[in-house]
Coordinates of C-alpha atoms in Angstrom, one line a residue:
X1 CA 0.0 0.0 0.0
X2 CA 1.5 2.9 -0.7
X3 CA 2.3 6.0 1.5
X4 CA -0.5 9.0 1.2
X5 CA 1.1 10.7 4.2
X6 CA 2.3 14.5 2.7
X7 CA 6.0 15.1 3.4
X8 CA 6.2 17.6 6.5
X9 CA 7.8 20.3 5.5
X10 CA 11.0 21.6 7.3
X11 CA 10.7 23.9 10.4
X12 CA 10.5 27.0 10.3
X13 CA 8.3 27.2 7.0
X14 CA 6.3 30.9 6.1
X15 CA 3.1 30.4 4.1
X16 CA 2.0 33.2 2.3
X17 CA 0.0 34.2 -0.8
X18 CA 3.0 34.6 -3.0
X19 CA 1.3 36.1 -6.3
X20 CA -1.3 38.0 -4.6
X21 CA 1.2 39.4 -2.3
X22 CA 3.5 40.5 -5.4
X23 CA 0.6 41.9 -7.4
X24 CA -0.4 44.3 -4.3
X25 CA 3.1 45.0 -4.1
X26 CA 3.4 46.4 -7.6
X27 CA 0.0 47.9 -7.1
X28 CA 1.0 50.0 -4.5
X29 CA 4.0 51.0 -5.9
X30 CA 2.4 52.2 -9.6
X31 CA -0.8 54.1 -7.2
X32 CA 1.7 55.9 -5.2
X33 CA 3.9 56.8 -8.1
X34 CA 0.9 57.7 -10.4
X35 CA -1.3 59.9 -8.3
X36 CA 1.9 61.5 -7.0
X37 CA 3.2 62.4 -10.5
X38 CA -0.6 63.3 -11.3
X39 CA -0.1 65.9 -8.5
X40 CA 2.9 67.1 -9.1
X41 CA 2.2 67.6 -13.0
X42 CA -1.2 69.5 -12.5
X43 CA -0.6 73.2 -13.2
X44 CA -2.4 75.7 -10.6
X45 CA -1.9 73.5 -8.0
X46 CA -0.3 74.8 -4.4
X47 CA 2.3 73.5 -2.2
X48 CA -0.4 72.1 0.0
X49 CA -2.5 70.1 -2.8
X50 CA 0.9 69.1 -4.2
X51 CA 1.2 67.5 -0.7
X52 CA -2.2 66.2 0.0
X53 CA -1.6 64.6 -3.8
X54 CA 1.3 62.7 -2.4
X55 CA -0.3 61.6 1.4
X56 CA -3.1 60.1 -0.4
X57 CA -1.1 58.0 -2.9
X58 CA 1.0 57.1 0.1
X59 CA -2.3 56.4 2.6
X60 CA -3.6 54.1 -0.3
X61 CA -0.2 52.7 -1.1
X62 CA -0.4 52.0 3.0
X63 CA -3.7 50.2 2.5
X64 CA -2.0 48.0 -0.4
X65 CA 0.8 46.7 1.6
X66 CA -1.5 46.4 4.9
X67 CA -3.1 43.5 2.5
X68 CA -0.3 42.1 1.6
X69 CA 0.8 41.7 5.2
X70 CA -0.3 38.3 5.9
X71 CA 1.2 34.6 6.5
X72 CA 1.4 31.9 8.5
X73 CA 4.6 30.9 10.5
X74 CA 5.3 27.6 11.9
X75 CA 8.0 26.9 14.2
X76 CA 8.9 24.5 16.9
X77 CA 6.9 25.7 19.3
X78 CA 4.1 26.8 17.5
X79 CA 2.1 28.7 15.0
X80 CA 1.8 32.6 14.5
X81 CA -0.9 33.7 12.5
X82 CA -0.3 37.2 10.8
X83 CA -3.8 38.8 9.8
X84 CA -4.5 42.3 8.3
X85 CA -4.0 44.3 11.9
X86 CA -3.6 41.6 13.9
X87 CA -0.7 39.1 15.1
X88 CA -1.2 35.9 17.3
X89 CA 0.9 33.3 18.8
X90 CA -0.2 29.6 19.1
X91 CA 1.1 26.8 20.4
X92 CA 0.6 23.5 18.6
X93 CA -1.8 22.2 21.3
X94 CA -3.9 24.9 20.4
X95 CA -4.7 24.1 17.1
X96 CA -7.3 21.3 16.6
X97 CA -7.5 21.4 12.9
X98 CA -7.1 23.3 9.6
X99 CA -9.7 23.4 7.5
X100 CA -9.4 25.3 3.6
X101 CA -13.0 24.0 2.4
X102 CA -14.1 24.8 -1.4
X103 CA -15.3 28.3 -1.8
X104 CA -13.4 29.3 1.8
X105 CA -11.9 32.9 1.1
X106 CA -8.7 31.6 3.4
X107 CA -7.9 28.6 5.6
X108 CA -9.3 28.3 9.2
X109 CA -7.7 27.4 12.2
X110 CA -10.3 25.5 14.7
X111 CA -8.8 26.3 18.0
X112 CA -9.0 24.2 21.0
X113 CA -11.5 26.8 22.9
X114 CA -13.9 26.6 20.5
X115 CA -13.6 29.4 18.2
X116 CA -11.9 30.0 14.7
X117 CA -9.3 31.9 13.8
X118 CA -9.1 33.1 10.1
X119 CA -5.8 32.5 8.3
X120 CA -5.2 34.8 5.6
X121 CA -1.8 33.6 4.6
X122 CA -3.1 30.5 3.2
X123 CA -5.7 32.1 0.7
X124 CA -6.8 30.6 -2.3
X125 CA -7.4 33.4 -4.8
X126 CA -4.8 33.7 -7.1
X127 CA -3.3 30.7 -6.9
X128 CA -5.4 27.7 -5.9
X129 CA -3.5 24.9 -5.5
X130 CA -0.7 26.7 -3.9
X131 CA -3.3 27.5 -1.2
X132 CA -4.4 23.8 -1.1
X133 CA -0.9 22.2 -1.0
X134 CA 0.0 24.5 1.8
X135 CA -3.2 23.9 3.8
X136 CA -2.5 20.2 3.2
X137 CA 1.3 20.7 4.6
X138 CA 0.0 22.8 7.7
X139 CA -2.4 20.0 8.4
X140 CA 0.1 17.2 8.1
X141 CA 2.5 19.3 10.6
X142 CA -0.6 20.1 13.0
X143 CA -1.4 15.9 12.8
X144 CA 2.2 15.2 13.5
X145 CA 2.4 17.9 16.2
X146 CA -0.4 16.7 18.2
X147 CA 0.5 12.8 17.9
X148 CA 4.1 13.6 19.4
X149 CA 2.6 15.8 21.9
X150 CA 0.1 13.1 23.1
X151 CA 3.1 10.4 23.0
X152 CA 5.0 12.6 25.5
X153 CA 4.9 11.1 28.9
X154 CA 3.6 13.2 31.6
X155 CA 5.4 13.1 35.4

């Protein structure tokens, strides 16, 4: 019979929506240097519109990179999630199971008290079966996680 168990990939590993994360990159950049240059080029304009030309581009340019902020970190001792605005630490006990269901936005972390944490570095938008293969991978290493920490004798 031969082995279905995914390969665990090496500690630490980042997941991260690669593409989507490079096209809001490049997004961001091309706002911020086209609304500035739109600014700057407009005749009539003061000093002060000149620079409320260039804080805009640079607020949305903000907005841009604050969505291509997140990933998904595992390490030894755990799992830290990075979302939008917020950052949270997990250990590996914690985690009861990751789920990336067909038409899910982003994977989900079912969470040991009950709740769900959303996990936007695993997202399948752009590239689908990157977000599935990496899903799969932080499954496996959750699985293998929780069996070694139930095999660990207690004293």
């Amino acid at each position: 019979m031969p082995d279905t168990t995914p390969d665990l990939p090496a500690l630490p590993v980042t997941f991260r929506p690669g593409r989507t994360r490079a096209v809001l990159t490049v997004l961001a950049v091309l706002t911020f240097a086209a609304i500035t240059a739109v600014g700057m080029l407009l005749d009539g304009l003061g000093t002060g519109e000149r620079l409320s030309f260039a804080l805009t581009a640079l607020l949305l340019a903000g907005v841009l990179f604050l969505l291509a902020r997140p990933r998904v970190t595992a390490d030894e001792a755990g799992v830290t999630v990075v979302n939008l605005t917020t950052t949270r630490r997990l250990a590996w006990a914690e985690i009861i199971r990751v789920n990336l269901r067909q038409g899910d936005p982003w994977a989900f972390l079912d969470l040991s008290d009950g709740t769900s944490l959303p996990a936007l570095g695993i997202q399948p938008g752009i590239a689908k079966q990157r977000a599935i293969q990496d899903a799969r991978a932080l499954r496996a290493l959750v699985e293998a996680r929780s069996a070694a920490a139930d095999e660990t004798p207690r004293g």
